Amino acid sequence: MDKVKYLNAACPDYAPFFGFAGAALATIFSSIGSAYGTAKAGMGIAGMGTFRPELIMKSLIPVVMAGIVAVYGLVVSVLIAGQIDDKKYSLLTGFVHMFSGITTGLAGIASGYAIGIVGDYCVRGYGQQAKLYVSMVLVLIFAEVLGLYGLIVSLIMNTRADNTICN
């Protein structure tokens, strides 16, 4: 009798809510970061493109990198949604999935913000001085890695999810 009571407490019916919340938060927050980075870098491209239109194609790197940030959130949300099982889903797994999504999402916001700021200023600077291009790409890579760190931490957290207590 005690084991049945323990299983009900560890695997309640509402546990998948937290997993779905994590999937949603990963997608929403990383998309917000991606949208900000795209918009901010796009303003820099538009500002620079009026004076040096021949440099527009090389200046699209920040926009592409900002788009990748949203893909990190999508990967995590698909991973979480694939692990949700309504019959065997523990509260521990729900919380792990929720904080996994929050980790990826907040890292995506930080990465998108950094890419947007760097993209805006560096693209405008690149329009004035071509030597700035390599530095811009390097700083953008480090800004992108912020989102990648969130994805990696999220994947590590997902390995700790445990549904064996629901059997």
Coordinates of N, CA and C in Angstrom, one line a residue:
M1 N 0.8 -1.2 0.0 CA 0.0 0.0 0.0 C 0.9 1.3 0.0
D2 N 2.0 1.2 0.8 CA 2.8 2.4 0.8 C 3.5 2.7 -0.5
K3 N 3.8 1.6 -1.3 CA 4.5 1.7 -2.6 C 3.5 2.4 -3.6
V4 N 2.2 2.1 -3.5 CA 1.3 2.7 -4.4 C 1.1 4.2 -4.1
K5 N 1.1 4.5 -2.8 CA 1.0 5.9 -2.4 C 2.3 6.7 -2.9
Y6 N 3.4 6.0 -2.8 CA 4.7 6.7 -3.2 C 4.7 6.9 -4.7
L7 N 4.2 5.9 -5.5 CA 4.2 6.1 -6.9 C 3.2 7.2 -7.4
N8 N 2.1 7.3 -6.7 CA 1.2 8.4 -7.1 C 1.8 9.8 -6.7
A9 N 2.5 9.9 -5.7 CA 3.1 11.2 -5.3 C 4.3 11.5 -6.3
A10 N 5.0 10.5 -6.7 CA 6.2 10.8 -7.6 C 5.8 10.9 -9.0
C11 N 4.6 10.4 -9.4 CA 4.2 10.5 -10.8 C 2.8 10.9 -10.9
P12 N 2.5 12.2 -10.6 CA 1.1 12.7 -10.6 C 0.7 12.9 -12.1
D13 N -0.6 13.1 -12.2 CA -1.2 13.3 -13.5 C -0.8 14.6 -14.2
Y14 N -0.4 15.6 -13.3 CA -0.1 16.9 -13.8 C 1.4 17.0 -14.2
A15 N 2.2 16.0 -14.0 CA 3.7 16.1 -14.2 C 4.0 16.5 -15.7
P16 N 3.3 16.0 -16.7 CA 3.6 16.4 -18.1 C 3.5 17.9 -18.3
F17 N 2.7 18.5 -17.5 CA 2.6 20.0 -17.7 C 3.9 20.7 -17.7
F18 N 4.7 20.3 -16.7 CA 6.0 20.9 -16.6 C 7.0 20.6 -17.7
G19 N 6.8 19.4 -18.3 CA 7.6 19.1 -19.5 C 7.2 19.9 -20.7
F20 N 5.9 20.0 -20.9 CA 5.4 20.8 -22.0 C 5.8 22.3 -21.8
A21 N 5.7 22.8 -20.5 CA 6.1 24.1 -20.3 C 7.6 24.4 -20.6
G22 N 8.4 23.4 -20.3 CA 9.9 23.5 -20.7 C 10.1 23.5 -22.2
A23 N 9.3 22.7 -22.9 CA 9.4 22.7 -24.4 C 8.9 24.1 -24.9
A24 N 7.9 24.6 -24.4 CA 7.4 25.9 -24.8 C 8.3 27.0 -24.5
L25 N 8.9 27.0 -23.3 CA 9.8 28.1 -22.9 C 11.1 28.1 -23.7
A26 N 11.6 26.9 -24.0 CA 12.8 26.8 -24.9 C 12.5 27.4 -26.2
T27 N 11.4 27.1 -26.8 CA 11.1 27.7 -28.1 C 10.8 29.2 -28.1
I28 N 10.0 29.6 -27.1 CA 9.6 31.0 -27.0 C 10.8 31.9 -26.7
F29 N 11.5 31.6 -25.7 CA 12.6 32.4 -25.3 C 13.7 32.5 -26.3
S30 N 14.1 31.3 -26.9 CA 15.1 31.4 -27.9 C 14.7 32.1 -29.2
S31 N 13.4 32.0 -29.5 CA 12.9 32.7 -30.6 C 12.9 34.2 -30.4
I32 N 12.6 34.6 -29.2 CA 12.7 36.1 -28.8 C 14.1 36.6 -29.0
G33 N 15.1 35.8 -28.5 CA 16.5 36.2 -28.7 C 16.9 36.2 -30.2
S34 N 16.4 35.3 -30.9 CA 16.7 35.2 -32.3 C 16.1 36.4 -33.1
A35 N 14.8 36.8 -32.7 CA 14.1 37.9 -33.4 C 14.8 39.2 -33.0
Y36 N 15.2 39.4 -31.8 CA 15.9 40.6 -31.4 C 17.2 40.7 -32.2
G37 N 18.0 39.6 -32.2 CA 19.3 39.7 -32.9 C 19.1 39.9 -34.4
T38 N 18.1 39.3 -35.0 CA 17.8 39.6 -36.4 C 17.4 41.0 -36.7
A39 N 16.5 41.5 -35.8 CA 16.1 42.9 -36.0 C 17.2 43.9 -35.8
K40 N 17.9 43.8 -34.8 CA 19.0 44.7 -34.5 C 20.1 44.7 -35.5
A41 N 20.5 43.5 -35.9 CA 21.5 43.4 -37.0 C 21.0 43.9 -38.3
G42 N 19.7 43.6 -38.6 CA 19.1 44.1 -39.8 C 19.1 45.6 -39.9
M43 N 18.9 46.3 -38.7 CA 19.0 47.8 -38.7 C 20.4 48.2 -39.1
G44 N 21.4 47.5 -38.6 CA 22.8 47.9 -39.0 C 23.0 47.7 -40.4
I45 N 22.5 46.6 -41.0 CA 22.7 46.3 -42.4 C 22.0 47.4 -43.3
A46 N 20.8 47.7 -42.9 CA 20.1 48.8 -43.6 C 20.8 50.1 -43.5
G47 N 21.4 50.4 -42.4 CA 22.1 51.7 -42.2 C 23.4 51.7 -43.0
M48 N 24.1 50.6 -43.1 CA 25.3 50.5 -43.8 C 25.1 50.3 -45.3
G49 N 24.0 49.7 -45.7 CA 23.7 49.4 -47.1 C 23.4 50.6 -47.9
T50 N 23.0 51.6 -47.3 CA 22.7 52.8 -48.1 C 24.0 53.5 -48.6
F51 N 25.1 53.3 -47.9 CA 26.4 53.9 -48.3 C 27.3 52.9 -49.0
R52 N 27.2 51.6 -48.7 CA 28.1 50.6 -49.3 C 27.2 49.4 -49.7
P53 N 26.4 49.5 -50.7 CA 25.5 48.3 -51.0 C 26.2 47.1 -51.5
E54 N 27.5 47.2 -51.9 CA 28.2 46.0 -52.4 C 28.6 45.1 -51.2
L55 N 28.5 45.6 -50.0 CA 28.9 44.9 -48.8 C 27.8 44.2 -48.1
I56 N 26.6 44.3 -48.6 CA 25.4 43.7 -47.9 C 25.5 42.2 -47.8
M57 N 25.9 41.5 -48.8 CA 25.9 40.0 -48.7 C 26.9 39.5 -47.7
K58 N 28.0 40.2 -47.5 CA 29.0 39.8 -46.5 C 28.5 40.2 -45.1
S59 N 27.6 41.1 -45.1 CA 27.1 41.6 -43.8 C 25.9 40.9 -43.2
L60 N 25.5 39.8 -43.9 CA 24.3 39.0 -43.5 C 24.7 38.0 -42.4
I61 N 25.9 37.9 -42.1 CA 26.4 36.8 -41.2 C 25.7 37.0 -39.8
P62 N 25.5 38.2 -39.2 CA 24.8 38.3 -37.9 C 23.4 37.8 -38.0
V63 N 22.7 38.1 -39.1 CA 21.3 37.6 -39.3 C 21.2 36.1 -39.3
V64 N 22.1 35.5 -40.0 CA 22.1 34.0 -40.1 C 22.4 33.4 -38.8
M65 N 23.4 34.0 -38.1 CA 23.8 33.5 -36.7 C 22.7 33.6 -35.7
A66 N 21.9 34.7 -35.8 CA 20.8 35.0 -34.9 C 19.7 33.9 -35.2
G67 N 19.5 33.5 -36.4 CA 18.5 32.5 -36.8 C 18.8 31.1 -36.2
I68 N 20.1 30.9 -36.1 CA 20.5 29.6 -35.5 C 20.1 29.5 -34.0
V69 N 20.1 30.6 -33.3 CA 19.7 30.6 -31.9 C 18.3 30.0 -31.7
A70 N 17.4 30.3 -32.7 CA 16.0 29.7 -32.6 C 16.0 28.2 -32.8
V71 N 17.0 27.7 -33.6 CA 17.1 26.3 -33.9 C 17.4 25.5 -32.6
Y72 N 18.3 26.1 -31.7 CA 18.7 25.5 -30.5 C 17.4 25.2 -29.6
G73 N 16.5 26.2 -29.5 CA 15.3 26.1 -28.8 C 14.4 25.0 -29.4
L74 N 14.4 25.0 -30.7 CA 13.5 24.0 -31.4 C 14.1 22.6 -31.1
V75 N 15.4 22.4 -31.1 CA 16.0 21.1 -30.9 C 15.6 20.6 -29.5
V76 N 15.7 21.5 -28.5 CA 15.4 21.1 -27.1 C 13.9 20.8 -27.0
S77 N 13.1 21.6 -27.6 CA 11.7 21.3 -27.4 C 11.2 20.0 -28.1
V78 N 11.8 19.7 -29.2 CA 11.5 18.4 -29.8 C 12.0 17.3 -29.0
L79 N 13.2 17.4 -28.4 CA 13.8 16.4 -27.5 C 12.9 16.2 -26.3
I80 N 12.4 17.3 -25.7 CA 11.6 17.2 -24.5 C 10.2 16.5 -24.9
A81 N 9.6 17.0 -26.0 CA 8.3 16.5 -26.4 C 8.4 15.0 -26.7
G82 N 9.5 14.6 -27.2 CA 9.6 13.1 -27.5 C 9.8 12.3 -26.3
Q83 N 10.1 12.8 -25.2 CA 10.3 12.0 -24.0 C 9.1 12.1 -23.1
I84 N 8.1 12.8 -23.4 CA 6.9 12.9 -22.6 C 6.0 11.8 -22.8
D85 N 5.7 11.0 -21.8 CA 4.8 9.9 -21.8 C 3.8 10.0 -20.7
D86 N 2.5 10.0 -21.1 CA 1.5 10.3 -20.1 C 1.3 9.2 -19.1
K87 N 1.7 8.0 -19.4 CA 1.6 6.9 -18.4 C 2.7 6.8 -17.5
K88 N 3.9 7.0 -17.9 CA 5.1 6.9 -17.1 C 5.9 8.2 -17.2
Y89 N 5.5 9.2 -16.4 CA 6.2 10.5 -16.4 C 6.3 11.0 -15.0
S90 N 7.5 11.1 -14.5 CA 7.6 11.5 -13.1 C 7.7 13.0 -12.9
L91 N 7.4 13.5 -11.7 CA 7.5 14.9 -11.4 C 8.9 15.4 -11.5
L92 N 9.9 14.5 -11.2 CA 11.3 14.9 -11.3 C 11.6 15.1 -12.8
T93 N 11.2 14.3 -13.7 CA 11.4 14.5 -15.1 C 10.7 15.7 -15.6
G94 N 9.5 16.0 -15.1 CA 8.9 17.3 -15.5 C 9.7 18.5 -15.2
F95 N 10.2 18.5 -13.9 CA 11.0 19.7 -13.5 C 12.3 19.7 -14.3
V96 N 12.9 18.6 -14.5 CA 14.2 18.6 -15.3 C 13.9 19.2 -16.7
H97 N 12.8 18.7 -17.3 CA 12.5 19.2 -18.6 C 12.1 20.7 -18.6
M98 N 11.4 21.1 -17.6 CA 11.1 22.6 -17.5 C 12.3 23.4 -17.4
F99 N 13.2 23.1 -16.5 CA 14.4 23.9 -16.3 C 15.4 23.7 -17.4
S100 N 15.4 22.6 -18.1 CA 16.1 22.4 -19.3 C 15.7 23.4 -20.4
G101 N 14.4 23.5 -20.6 CA 13.9 24.5 -21.5 C 14.2 25.9 -21.1
I102 N 14.1 26.2 -19.9 CA 14.4 27.6 -19.4 C 15.9 27.9 -19.6
T103 N 16.7 26.9 -19.4 CA 18.2 27.1 -19.6 C 18.5 27.4 -21.1
T104 N 17.9 26.7 -22.0 CA 18.1 26.9 -23.4 C 17.5 28.2 -23.8
G105 N 16.3 28.5 -23.3 CA 15.7 29.8 -23.7 C 16.4 31.0 -23.2
L106 N 16.8 31.0 -22.0 CA 17.5 32.2 -21.5 C 18.9 32.4 -22.1
A107 N 19.5 31.3 -22.4 CA 20.8 31.4 -23.1 C 20.6 31.9 -24.5
G108 N 19.5 31.5 -25.1 CA 19.1 32.0 -26.4 C 18.8 33.5 -26.4
I109 N 18.2 34.0 -25.4 CA 17.9 35.4 -25.2 C 19.3 36.2 -25.1
A110 N 20.1 35.7 -24.3 CA 21.5 36.3 -24.1 C 22.3 36.3 -25.4
S111 N 22.2 35.2 -26.1 CA 23.0 35.0 -27.3 C 22.4 36.0 -28.4
G112 N 21.1 36.0 -28.5 CA 20.5 36.8 -29.5 C 20.7 38.3 -29.3
Y113 N 20.7 38.7 -28.0 CA 21.0 40.1 -27.6 C 22.4 40.4 -28.0
A114 N 23.3 39.6 -27.7 CA 24.7 39.9 -28.0 C 25.0 39.9 -29.5
I115 N 24.4 39.0 -30.2 CA 24.5 39.0 -31.7 C 23.9 40.2 -32.3
G116 N 22.8 40.7 -31.8 CA 22.2 41.9 -32.3 C 23.0 43.1 -32.1
I117 N 23.5 43.3 -30.9 CA 24.3 44.5 -30.6 C 25.6 44.4 -31.4
V118 N 26.3 43.3 -31.4 CA 27.6 43.2 -32.2 C 27.3 43.3 -33.7
G119 N 26.2 42.7 -34.1 CA 25.9 42.8 -35.6 C 25.6 44.2 -36.0
D120 N 24.8 45.0 -35.2 CA 24.5 46.3 -35.5 C 25.7 47.2 -35.6
Y121 N 26.5 47.2 -34.6 CA 27.7 48.1 -34.6 C 28.8 47.7 -35.5
C122 N 29.1 46.4 -35.5 CA 30.2 45.9 -36.4 C 29.9 46.0 -37.8
V123 N 28.6 45.8 -38.2 CA 28.3 45.9 -39.7 C 28.4 47.4 -40.1
R124 N 28.0 48.3 -39.2 CA 28.1 49.7 -39.6 C 29.6 50.1 -39.6
G125 N 30.4 49.6 -38.7 CA 31.8 49.8 -38.7 C 32.5 49.2 -39.9
Y126 N 32.0 48.0 -40.3 CA 32.6 47.3 -41.5 C 32.3 48.1 -42.8
G127 N 31.2 48.9 -42.8 CA 31.0 49.7 -43.9 C 32.0 50.8 -44.1
Q128 N 32.6 51.2 -43.0 CA 33.6 52.3 -43.0 C 35.0 51.8 -43.0
Q129 N 35.3 50.6 -42.4 CA 36.6 50.0 -42.4 C 36.5 48.5 -42.6
A130 N 37.0 48.1 -43.8 CA 36.9 46.6 -44.1 C 37.8 45.7 -43.2
K131 N 38.8 46.3 -42.5 CA 39.6 45.4 -41.6 C 38.8 44.9 -40.4
L132 N 37.7 45.5 -40.2 CA 36.9 45.1 -39.0 C 36.1 43.8 -39.2
Y133 N 36.1 43.2 -40.4 CA 35.3 42.1 -40.7 C 35.7 40.8 -39.9
V134 N 37.0 40.5 -39.9 CA 37.5 39.3 -39.1 C 37.1 39.5 -37.6
S135 N 37.3 40.6 -37.1 CA 37.0 40.8 -35.7 C 35.5 40.7 -35.4
M136 N 34.7 41.2 -36.4 CA 33.2 41.0 -36.2 C 32.8 39.5 -36.2
V137 N 33.4 38.8 -37.1 CA 33.1 37.4 -37.2 C 33.5 36.6 -35.9
L138 N 34.6 37.0 -35.4 CA 35.1 36.3 -34.2 C 34.2 36.6 -33.0
V139 N 33.8 37.9 -32.8 CA 32.9 38.3 -31.7 C 31.6 37.6 -31.9
L140 N 31.1 37.5 -33.1 CA 29.8 36.9 -33.4 C 29.9 35.4 -33.0
I141 N 31.0 34.8 -33.3 CA 31.1 33.3 -32.9 C 31.0 33.2 -31.4
F142 N 31.7 34.0 -30.7 CA 31.6 33.9 -29.2 C 30.2 34.2 -28.7
A143 N 29.5 35.1 -29.4 CA 28.1 35.4 -29.0 C 27.2 34.2 -29.3
E144 N 27.5 33.6 -30.4 CA 26.7 32.4 -30.7 C 26.9 31.3 -29.8
V145 N 28.1 31.1 -29.3 CA 28.5 30.1 -28.4 C 27.7 30.2 -27.1
L146 N 27.2 31.4 -26.7 CA 26.4 31.5 -25.5 C 25.1 30.6 -25.6
G147 N 24.5 30.7 -26.8 CA 23.3 29.8 -27.0 C 23.7 28.3 -27.1
L148 N 24.8 28.0 -27.6 CA 25.3 26.7 -27.7 C 25.6 26.1 -26.3
Y149 N 26.1 26.9 -25.4 CA 26.3 26.5 -24.0 C 25.0 26.1 -23.4
G150 N 23.9 26.9 -23.6 CA 22.6 26.6 -23.1 C 22.1 25.3 -23.6
L151 N 22.3 25.0 -24.9 CA 21.9 23.8 -25.5 C 22.6 22.6 -24.9
I152 N 23.9 22.7 -24.7 CA 24.7 21.6 -24.1 C 24.3 21.4 -22.7
V153 N 24.1 22.4 -21.9 CA 23.7 22.2 -20.5 C 22.3 21.6 -20.5
S154 N 21.4 22.0 -21.4 CA 20.1 21.4 -21.5 C 20.2 19.9 -21.8
L155 N 21.1 19.5 -22.7 CA 21.2 18.1 -23.1 C 21.8 17.3 -21.9
I156 N 22.7 17.9 -21.1 CA 23.2 17.2 -19.9 C 22.1 17.0 -18.9
M157 N 21.3 18.1 -18.7 CA 20.2 18.0 -17.8 C 19.2 16.9 -18.2
N158 N 18.9 16.8 -19.5 CA 18.0 15.7 -20.0 C 18.5 14.3 -19.7
T159 N 19.8 14.1 -19.6 CA 20.3 12.8 -19.3 C 19.9 12.4 -17.9
R160 N 19.6 13.4 -17.0 CA 19.3 13.1 -15.6 C 17.8 12.8 -15.4
A161 N 17.0 13.0 -16.4 CA 15.6 12.7 -16.3 C 15.4 11.2 -16.0
D162 N 14.5 10.9 -15.0 CA 14.3 9.5 -14.6 C 12.9 9.2 -14.4
N163 N 12.4 8.3 -15.2 CA 11.0 7.8 -15.2 C 10.9 6.4 -14.6
T164 N 12.0 5.8 -14.1 CA 12.0 4.5 -13.6 C 11.2 4.3 -12.3
I165 N 11.0 5.4 -11.6 CA 10.2 5.3 -10.4 C 8.7 5.2 -10.6
C166 N 8.3 5.4 -11.9 CA 6.9 5.2 -12.2 C 6.5 3.8 -12.6
N167 N 7.4 2.9 -12.7 CA 7.1 1.5 -13.2 C 6.4 0.7 -12.1

